[in-house]
Structure formats: structure tokens, C-alpha cells
Amino acid sequence: MKEIIKYSKNHEWIKLIEQESLYAYIGISLFAQKELGDIIYLDIDKKIISDQNIKAGEIFGSIEAVKTVSDLFMPVSGKIIDINNNVLLSPDLVNKDPYNKGWILKIKILDIKEYNKLMSLEEYKQYINK
């Protein structure tokens, strides 16, 4: 299966990795990490690992850079499967490799329609160039 990355208006990306099971990775876009600058700290709400489902648009943590602190928003409703502890220990992975080693959450998507409504790369490029 070809990996397709979709984008939210809050600059999170989501990559579907297993179509049948609806597993996906979430991170922040290359554009967002460049805007933030050097990322020095990631704070993920530890309560989200429980059996709780998180709705699209809800804050799941924050990302701190030299310039500013920004909230992290869920691009789709999902159940959190895993948090990338590597980025918690080395937040600069988000700067170095935002779409691979810099992923933040692994989730199970609860509603594929929400995923399908997100922006394609072409749509996202138009959105950030407004």
C-alpha cells in the first residue's frame, strides 16, 4: 500500500499505515517545524494512553521551540496506541525528520470520513501559501 499523508489546518500530518486496521501516525508538518524553529521540548498528555478516545480538534499536547510554544491538535478522532518516546527524549527529531522518525503519536482512526476530509499535499501547499 502506498502511504498517503493528509494534512490538517493546524499543520499536523497523518499517515495511514494499515488501511484495514486504520492505524496511522501523526506528526507536525515540515512547514510547521520550520515556522517553529528549533524544537526543544514535547509535552504529551499522558492521560491519552488510557482507553480514552480523543476527538478531532482536541489538544493532545504541546510543542516548545526556541521561539514559541504551540498546542498539538488531533487531526481526526482516534484511540491512541503509542507515543513516540524517541521524540520525547530527542525533540530535535521533529526538525530532522518530521515525517518518519519525528512522528509523535500512533493511533487507530475511529472515523475514516474525518481522515478523507483532510487536505492532500497539493491542497495543503495552497493553504499555507495563502
PDB file of C-alpha atoms in Angstrom, residues 7-130:
ATOM      1  CA  TYR A   7      -2.805  17.484   6.499  1.00  0.00           C
ATOM      2  CA  SER A   8      -4.926  19.452   8.968  1.00  0.00           C
ATOM      3  CA  LYS A   9      -5.414  23.223   9.121  1.00  0.00           C
ATOM      4  CA  ASN A  10      -3.442  23.127  12.395  1.00  0.00           C
ATOM      5  CA  HIS A  11      -0.386  21.781  10.486  1.00  0.00           C
ATOM      6  CA  GLU A  12      -0.491  18.207  11.778  1.00  0.00           C
ATOM      7  CA  TRP A  13       0.030  15.408   9.288  1.00  0.00           C
ATOM      8  CA  ILE A  14      -1.449  11.935   9.449  1.00  0.00           C
ATOM      9  CA  LYS A  15      -0.131   8.923   7.558  1.00  0.00           C
ATOM     10  CA  LEU A  16      -2.355   5.855   7.208  1.00  0.00           C
ATOM     11  CA  ILE A  17      -0.088   2.828   7.650  1.00  0.00           C
ATOM     12  CA  GLU A  18      -2.558  -0.050   7.730  1.00  0.00           C
ATOM     13  CA  GLN A  19      -5.691   0.556   5.645  1.00  0.00           C
ATOM     14  CA  GLU A  20      -7.621  -2.437   7.007  1.00  0.00           C
ATOM     15  CA  SER A  21      -6.945  -1.720  10.689  1.00  0.00           C
ATOM     16  CA  LEU A  22      -6.975   2.101  10.284  1.00  0.00           C
ATOM     17  CA  TYR A  23      -3.654   2.548  12.104  1.00  0.00           C
ATOM     18  CA  ALA A  24      -1.915   5.852  11.416  1.00  0.00           C
ATOM     19  CA  TYR A  25       0.988   8.017  12.550  1.00  0.00           C
ATOM     20  CA  ILE A  26       0.576  11.702  13.444  1.00  0.00           C
ATOM     21  CA  GLY A  27       3.206  14.437  13.497  1.00  0.00           C
ATOM     22  CA  ILE A  28       3.674  18.094  12.583  1.00  0.00           C
ATOM     23  CA  SER A  29       4.347  19.233   9.042  1.00  0.00           C
ATOM     24  CA  LEU A  30       7.659  20.352   7.602  1.00  0.00           C
ATOM     25  CA  PHE A  31       6.138  23.828   7.241  1.00  0.00           C
ATOM     26  CA  ALA A  32       5.150  23.917  10.940  1.00  0.00           C
ATOM     27  CA  GLN A  33       8.523  22.763  12.235  1.00  0.00           C
ATOM     28  CA  LYS A  34      10.280  25.365  10.068  1.00  0.00           C
ATOM     29  CA  GLU A  35       7.948  28.076  11.391  1.00  0.00           C
ATOM     30  CA  LEU A  36       8.572  26.983  14.992  1.00  0.00           C
ATOM     31  CA  GLY A  37      12.339  26.761  14.650  1.00  0.00           C
ATOM     32  CA  ASP A  38      14.479  24.506  16.826  1.00  0.00           C
ATOM     33  CA  ILE A  39      12.176  22.260  18.817  1.00  0.00           C
ATOM     34  CA  ILE A  40      13.390  21.786  22.370  1.00  0.00           C
ATOM     35  CA  TYR A  41      10.531  20.051  24.198  1.00  0.00           C
ATOM     36  CA  LEU A  42       7.420  17.982  23.556  1.00  0.00           C
ATOM     37  CA  ASP A  43       4.737  17.546  26.187  1.00  0.00           C
ATOM     38  CA  ILE A  44       2.181  14.831  25.533  1.00  0.00           C
ATOM     39  CA  ASP A  45      -0.784  14.447  27.865  1.00  0.00           C
ATOM     40  CA  LYS A  46      -0.108  11.037  29.461  1.00  0.00           C
ATOM     41  CA  LYS A  47      -3.830  10.519  30.154  1.00  0.00           C
ATOM     42  CA  ILE A  48      -4.429   9.896  26.444  1.00  0.00           C
ATOM     43  CA  ILE A  49      -2.773   6.474  26.509  1.00  0.00           C
ATOM     44  CA  SER A  50      -5.637   5.004  28.521  1.00  0.00           C
ATOM     45  CA  ASP A  51      -8.650   3.548  26.764  1.00  0.00           C
ATOM     46  CA  GLN A  52      -9.949   7.023  26.177  1.00  0.00           C
ATOM     47  CA  ASN A  53     -10.731   8.121  22.640  1.00  0.00           C
ATOM     48  CA  ILE A  54      -9.769  11.619  21.554  1.00  0.00           C
ATOM     49  CA  LYS A  55     -11.938  13.666  19.227  1.00  0.00           C
ATOM     50  CA  ALA A  56     -10.729  15.553  16.185  1.00  0.00           C
ATOM     51  CA  GLY A  57      -9.625  19.063  17.138  1.00  0.00           C
ATOM     52  CA  GLU A  58      -8.821  18.218  20.766  1.00  0.00           C
ATOM     53  CA  ILE A  59      -5.414  19.159  22.176  1.00  0.00           C
ATOM     54  CA  PHE A  60      -3.198  16.158  22.902  1.00  0.00           C
ATOM     55  CA  GLY A  61      -0.068  18.029  23.993  1.00  0.00           C
ATOM     56  CA  SER A  62       2.210  20.929  23.212  1.00  0.00           C
ATOM     57  CA  ILE A  63       5.436  21.521  21.367  1.00  0.00           C
ATOM     58  CA  GLU A  64       8.016  24.033  22.562  1.00  0.00           C
ATOM     59  CA  ALA A  65      10.560  25.685  20.328  1.00  0.00           C
ATOM     60  CA  VAL A  66      13.108  28.400  20.933  1.00  0.00           C
ATOM     61  CA  LYS A  67      10.631  30.935  19.509  1.00  0.00           C
ATOM     62  CA  THR A  68       7.286  29.800  20.970  1.00  0.00           C
ATOM     63  CA  VAL A  69       5.027  27.103  22.392  1.00  0.00           C
ATOM     64  CA  SER A  70       2.177  25.638  20.319  1.00  0.00           C
ATOM     65  CA  ASP A  71      -0.633  23.233  21.096  1.00  0.00           C
ATOM     66  CA  LEU A  72      -0.859  19.933  19.240  1.00  0.00           C
ATOM     67  CA  PHE A  73      -4.318  19.072  17.882  1.00  0.00           C
ATOM     68  CA  MET A  74      -5.783  15.735  16.852  1.00  0.00           C
ATOM     69  CA  PRO A  75      -6.422  15.813  13.093  1.00  0.00           C
ATOM     70  CA  VAL A  76      -9.020  13.010  13.401  1.00  0.00           C
ATOM     71  CA  SER A  77     -10.853  11.207  16.182  1.00  0.00           C
ATOM     72  CA  GLY A  78      -8.851   8.235  17.345  1.00  0.00           C
ATOM     73  CA  LYS A  79      -7.659   5.905  20.027  1.00  0.00           C
ATOM     74  CA  ILE A  80      -4.030   6.459  20.993  1.00  0.00           C
ATOM     75  CA  ILE A  81      -1.999   3.294  20.513  1.00  0.00           C
ATOM     76  CA  ASP A  82       1.518   4.612  21.132  1.00  0.00           C
ATOM     77  CA  ILE A  83       3.581   7.723  21.826  1.00  0.00           C
ATOM     78  CA  ASN A  84       6.995   8.035  20.167  1.00  0.00           C
ATOM     79  CA  ASN A  85       9.271   8.128  23.211  1.00  0.00           C
ATOM     80  CA  ASN A  86      12.243   8.874  20.930  1.00  0.00           C
ATOM     81  CA  VAL A  87      10.860  12.350  20.161  1.00  0.00           C
ATOM     82  CA  LEU A  88      10.173  12.955  23.846  1.00  0.00           C
ATOM     83  CA  LEU A  89      13.843  12.213  24.571  1.00  0.00           C
ATOM     84  CA  SER A  90      15.159  13.939  21.413  1.00  0.00           C
ATOM     85  CA  PRO A  91      12.622  16.559  20.271  1.00  0.00           C
ATOM     86  CA  ASP A  92      15.004  17.671  17.516  1.00  0.00           C
ATOM     87  CA  LEU A  93      13.926  14.524  15.581  1.00  0.00           C
ATOM     88  CA  VAL A  94      10.859  16.553  14.608  1.00  0.00           C
ATOM     89  CA  ASN A  95      13.183  19.091  12.940  1.00  0.00           C
ATOM     90  CA  LYS A  96      15.472  16.482  11.387  1.00  0.00           C
ATOM     91  CA  ASP A  97      12.877  14.003  10.085  1.00  0.00           C
ATOM     92  CA  PRO A  98       9.287  15.212  10.685  1.00  0.00           C
ATOM     93  CA  TYR A  99       7.593  12.565   8.507  1.00  0.00           C
ATOM     94  CA  ASN A 100       9.439   9.452   9.632  1.00  0.00           C
ATOM     95  CA  LYS A 101      11.462   9.341  12.871  1.00  0.00           C
ATOM     96  CA  GLY A 102       9.709  12.528  14.052  1.00  0.00           C
ATOM     97  CA  TRP A 103       6.200  11.041  14.326  1.00  0.00           C
ATOM     98  CA  ILE A 104       4.510  11.850  17.636  1.00  0.00           C
ATOM     99  CA  LEU A 105       1.508   9.517  18.027  1.00  0.00           C
ATOM    100  CA  LYS A 106       0.314   6.221  16.611  1.00  0.00           C
ATOM    101  CA  ILE A 107      -3.465   5.987  16.609  1.00  0.00           C
ATOM    102  CA  LYS A 108      -6.368   3.872  15.450  1.00  0.00           C
ATOM    103  CA  ILE A 109      -8.663   6.126  13.410  1.00  0.00           C
ATOM    104  CA  LEU A 110     -12.257   5.947  14.626  1.00  0.00           C
ATOM    105  CA  ASP A 111     -13.921   7.570  11.595  1.00  0.00           C
ATOM    106  CA  ILE A 112     -12.252   7.235   8.185  1.00  0.00           C
ATOM    107  CA  LYS A 113     -14.543  10.001   6.858  1.00  0.00           C
ATOM    108  CA  GLU A 114     -12.654  12.522   9.021  1.00  0.00           C
ATOM    109  CA  TYR A 115      -9.363  11.337   7.505  1.00  0.00           C
ATOM    110  CA  ASN A 116     -10.772  11.559   3.977  1.00  0.00           C
ATOM    111  CA  LYS A 117     -11.813  15.210   4.574  1.00  0.00           C
ATOM    112  CA  LEU A 118      -8.257  16.317   5.415  1.00  0.00           C
ATOM    113  CA  MET A 119      -6.098  18.114   2.857  1.00  0.00           C
ATOM    114  CA  SER A 120      -3.913  16.400   0.277  1.00  0.00           C
ATOM    115  CA  LEU A 121      -0.338  17.659  -0.148  1.00  0.00           C
ATOM    116  CA  GLU A 122      -1.435  19.865  -3.065  1.00  0.00           C
ATOM    117  CA  GLU A 123      -4.332  21.331  -1.057  1.00  0.00           C
ATOM    118  CA  TYR A 124      -2.050  21.886   1.948  1.00  0.00           C
ATOM    119  CA  LYS A 125       0.530  23.709  -0.195  1.00  0.00           C
ATOM    120  CA  GLN A 126      -2.222  26.048  -1.428  1.00  0.00           C
ATOM    121  CA  TYR A 127      -3.426  26.532   2.167  1.00  0.00           C
ATOM    122  CA  ILE A 128      -0.006  27.559   3.523  1.00  0.00           C
ATOM    123  CA  ASN A 129       0.739  29.825   0.548  1.00  0.00           C
ATOM    124  CA  LYS A 130      -2.358  31.993   1.021  1.00  0.00           C
TER     125      LYS A 130
END
